[in-house]
Coordinates of C-alpha atoms in Angstrom, one line a residue:
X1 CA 36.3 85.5 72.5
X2 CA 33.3 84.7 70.0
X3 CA 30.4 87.2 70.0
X4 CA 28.2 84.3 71.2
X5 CA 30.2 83.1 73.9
X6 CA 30.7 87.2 75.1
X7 CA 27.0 87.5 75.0
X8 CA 26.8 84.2 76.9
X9 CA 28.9 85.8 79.7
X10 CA 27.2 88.9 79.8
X11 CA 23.8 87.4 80.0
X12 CA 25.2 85.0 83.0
X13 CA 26.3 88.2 85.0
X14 CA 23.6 90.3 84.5
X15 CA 20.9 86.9 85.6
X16 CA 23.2 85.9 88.1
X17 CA 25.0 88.6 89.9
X18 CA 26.6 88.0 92.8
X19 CA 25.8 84.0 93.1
X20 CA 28.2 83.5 90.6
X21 CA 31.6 82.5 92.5
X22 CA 33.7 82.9 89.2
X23 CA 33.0 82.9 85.5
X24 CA 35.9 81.4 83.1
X25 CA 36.0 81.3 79.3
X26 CA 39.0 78.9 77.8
X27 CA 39.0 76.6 75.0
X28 CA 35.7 77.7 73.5
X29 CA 33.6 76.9 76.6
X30 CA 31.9 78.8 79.4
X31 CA 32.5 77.4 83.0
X32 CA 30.7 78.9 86.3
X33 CA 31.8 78.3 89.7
X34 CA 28.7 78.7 92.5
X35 CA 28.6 77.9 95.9
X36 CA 26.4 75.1 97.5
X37 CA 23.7 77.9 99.1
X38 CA 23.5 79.6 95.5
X39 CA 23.5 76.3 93.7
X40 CA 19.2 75.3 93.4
X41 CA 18.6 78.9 92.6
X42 CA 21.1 79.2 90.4
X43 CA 19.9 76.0 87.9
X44 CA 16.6 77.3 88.2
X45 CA 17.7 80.7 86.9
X46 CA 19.4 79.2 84.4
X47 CA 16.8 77.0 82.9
X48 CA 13.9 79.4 83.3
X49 CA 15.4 82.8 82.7
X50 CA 14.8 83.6 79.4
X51 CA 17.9 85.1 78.3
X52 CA 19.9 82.1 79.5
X53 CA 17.3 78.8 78.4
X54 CA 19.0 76.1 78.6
X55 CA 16.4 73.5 78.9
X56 CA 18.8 69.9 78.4
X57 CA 20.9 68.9 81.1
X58 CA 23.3 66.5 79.1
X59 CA 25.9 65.7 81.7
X60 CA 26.5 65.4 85.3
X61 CA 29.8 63.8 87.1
X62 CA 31.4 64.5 90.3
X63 CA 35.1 65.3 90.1
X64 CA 37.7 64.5 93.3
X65 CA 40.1 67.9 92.8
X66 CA 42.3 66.2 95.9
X67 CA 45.7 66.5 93.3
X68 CA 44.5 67.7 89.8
X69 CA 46.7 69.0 87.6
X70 CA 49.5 67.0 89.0
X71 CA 49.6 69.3 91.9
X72 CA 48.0 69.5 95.7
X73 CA 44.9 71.6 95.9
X74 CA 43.5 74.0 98.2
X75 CA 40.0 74.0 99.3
X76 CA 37.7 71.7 99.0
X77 CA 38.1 68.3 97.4
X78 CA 34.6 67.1 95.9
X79 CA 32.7 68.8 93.1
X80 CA 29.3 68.2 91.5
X81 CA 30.2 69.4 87.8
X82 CA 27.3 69.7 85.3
X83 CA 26.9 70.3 81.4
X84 CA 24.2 71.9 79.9
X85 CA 22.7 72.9 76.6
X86 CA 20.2 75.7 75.3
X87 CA 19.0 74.1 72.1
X88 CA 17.6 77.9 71.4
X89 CA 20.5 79.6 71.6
X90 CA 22.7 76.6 70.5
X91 CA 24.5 77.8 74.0
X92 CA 26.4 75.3 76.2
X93 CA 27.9 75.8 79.8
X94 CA 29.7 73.7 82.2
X95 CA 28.8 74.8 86.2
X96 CA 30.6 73.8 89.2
X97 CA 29.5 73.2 92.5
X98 CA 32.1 72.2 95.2
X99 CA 30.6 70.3 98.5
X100 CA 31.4 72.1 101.6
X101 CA 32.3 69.2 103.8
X102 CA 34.9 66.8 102.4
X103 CA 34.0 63.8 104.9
X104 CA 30.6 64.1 103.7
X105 CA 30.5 65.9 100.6
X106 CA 26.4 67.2 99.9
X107 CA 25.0 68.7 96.5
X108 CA 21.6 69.8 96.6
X109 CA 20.0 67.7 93.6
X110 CA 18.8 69.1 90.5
X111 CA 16.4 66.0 89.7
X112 CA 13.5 68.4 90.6
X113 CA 14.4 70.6 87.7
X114 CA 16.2 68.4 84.8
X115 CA 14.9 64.4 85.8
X116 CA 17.9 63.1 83.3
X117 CA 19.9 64.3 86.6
X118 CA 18.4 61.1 88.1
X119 CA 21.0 58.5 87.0
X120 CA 24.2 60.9 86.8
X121 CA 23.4 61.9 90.3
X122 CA 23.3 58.5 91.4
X123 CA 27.0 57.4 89.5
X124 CA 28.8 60.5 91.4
X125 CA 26.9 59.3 94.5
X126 CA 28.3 55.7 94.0
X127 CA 31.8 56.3 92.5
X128 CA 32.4 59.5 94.3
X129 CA 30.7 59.4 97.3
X130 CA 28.7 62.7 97.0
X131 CA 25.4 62.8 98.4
X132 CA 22.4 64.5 96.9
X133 CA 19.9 65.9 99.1
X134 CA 16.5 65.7 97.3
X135 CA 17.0 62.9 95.6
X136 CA 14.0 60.4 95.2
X137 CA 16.2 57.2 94.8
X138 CA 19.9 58.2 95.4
X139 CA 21.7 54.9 95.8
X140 CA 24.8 52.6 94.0
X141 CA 24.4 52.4 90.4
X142 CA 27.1 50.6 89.1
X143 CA 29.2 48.8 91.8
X144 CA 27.6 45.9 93.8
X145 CA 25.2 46.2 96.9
X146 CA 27.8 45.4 99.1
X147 CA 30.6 46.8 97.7
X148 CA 32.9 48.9 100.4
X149 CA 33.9 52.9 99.3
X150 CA 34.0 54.9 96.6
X151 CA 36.4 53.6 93.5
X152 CA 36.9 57.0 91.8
X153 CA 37.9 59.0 94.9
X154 CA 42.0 58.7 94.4
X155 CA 42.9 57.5 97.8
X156 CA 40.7 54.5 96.6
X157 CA 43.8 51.9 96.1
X158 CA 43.8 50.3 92.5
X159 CA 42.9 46.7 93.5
X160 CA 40.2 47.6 96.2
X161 CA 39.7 46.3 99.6
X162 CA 37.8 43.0 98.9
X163 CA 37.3 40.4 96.3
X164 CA 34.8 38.2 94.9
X165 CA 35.4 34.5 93.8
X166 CA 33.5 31.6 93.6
X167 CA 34.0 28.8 95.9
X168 CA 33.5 25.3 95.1
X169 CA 33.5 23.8 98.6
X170 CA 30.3 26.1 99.5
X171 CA 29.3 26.1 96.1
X172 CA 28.6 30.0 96.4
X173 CA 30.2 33.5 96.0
X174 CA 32.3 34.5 98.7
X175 CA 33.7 38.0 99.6
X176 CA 37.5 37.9 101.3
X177 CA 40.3 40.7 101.8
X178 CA 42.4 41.1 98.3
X179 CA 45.2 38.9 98.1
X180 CA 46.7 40.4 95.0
X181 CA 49.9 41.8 95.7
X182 CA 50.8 45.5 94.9
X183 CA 53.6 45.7 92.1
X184 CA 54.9 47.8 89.3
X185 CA 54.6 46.8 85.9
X186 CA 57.1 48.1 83.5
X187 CA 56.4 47.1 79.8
X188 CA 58.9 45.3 78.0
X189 CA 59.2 45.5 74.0
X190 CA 61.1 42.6 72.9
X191 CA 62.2 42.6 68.6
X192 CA 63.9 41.0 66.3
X193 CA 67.1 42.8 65.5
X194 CA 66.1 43.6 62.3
X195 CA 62.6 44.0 62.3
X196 CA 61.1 46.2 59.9
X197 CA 64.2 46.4 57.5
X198 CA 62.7 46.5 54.2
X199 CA 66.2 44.6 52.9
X200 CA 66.0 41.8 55.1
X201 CA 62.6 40.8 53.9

């Protein structure tokens, strides 16, 4: 481990204590687990302590952990996960916050603290599902107004539930179930026999 990325740790554990859940170094990054209670008091700490600063939230996605890794998990499915940057201390750190309900999975918002949360709150609201209590303006993003679920949750089936089309006849756009047909594609590479045979040029 770097002396920057050790000092990094030390500096989380000693500001932190006992609201951090886990603390992981791997590949060159710090990653901290904190529960939903901890999680507000937590980002504060971390943005206003000055041993930690890290004043730039620079990402924010929710993650479904439901099979990750190619294997089932236990515990909760739904995760706020959040990246941010001290441009001080040229530090960066990922933190993880898992929602305690999985039918309605809640992350208090951090809009309050960093305001670039605003739109990466609302994309992990709309493609995850993951509500943020505290939010201003927390409401679909990128999928339409009436659209039905959450397409980055992976029981969310490829082709969706409805479709959109237009219609001719009532000279408008109509909604109606899917009507594509589930299949497997398997992709076919077709050659010449010779293909790439310098001789046969």
């Amino acid at each position: 481990m770097s002396a920057t990325l050790e000092a990094l740790s030390q500096n989380l554990q000693e500001h932190l204590g006992d609201r951090l859940k886990s603390i992981k170094v791997a590949l060159g990054e710090v990653t901290i687990e904190v529960g939903v209670t901890d999680y507000l008091s937590v980002m504060q700490s971390l943005r206003d302590e000055p041993g930690l600063g890290f004043e730039e939230l620079i990402d924010l996605c929710g993650v479904d952990y439901s099979s990750y890794g190619h294997e089932t998990r236990e515990g909760p499915r739904f995760a706020a996960v959040t990246h941010l940057l001290s441009i001080a201390r040229n530090w960066r750190l990922r933190v993880r916050c898992f929602a305690a309900d999985d039918s309605f999975p809640s992350v208090p918002s951090v809009t309050a603290i960093w305001n670039s949360a605003d739109w990466f709150e609302r994309e992990a609201f709309d493609l995850y599902g993951i509500a943020f209590p505290g939010h201003e303006d927390l409401r679909r993003i990128l999928t339409d107004y009436g659209f039905i679920g959450h397409p980055f949750r992976k029981d969310f089936p490829i082709s969706g539930y409805v479709e959109m089309r237009y219609d001719p006849e009532q000279q408008r756009v109509i909604y109606q179930p899917v009507t594509i047909e589930p299949r497997e594609v398997t992709p076919r590479i077709v050659r010449e026999e010779n293909y790439g045979d310098v001789d046969n040029a």
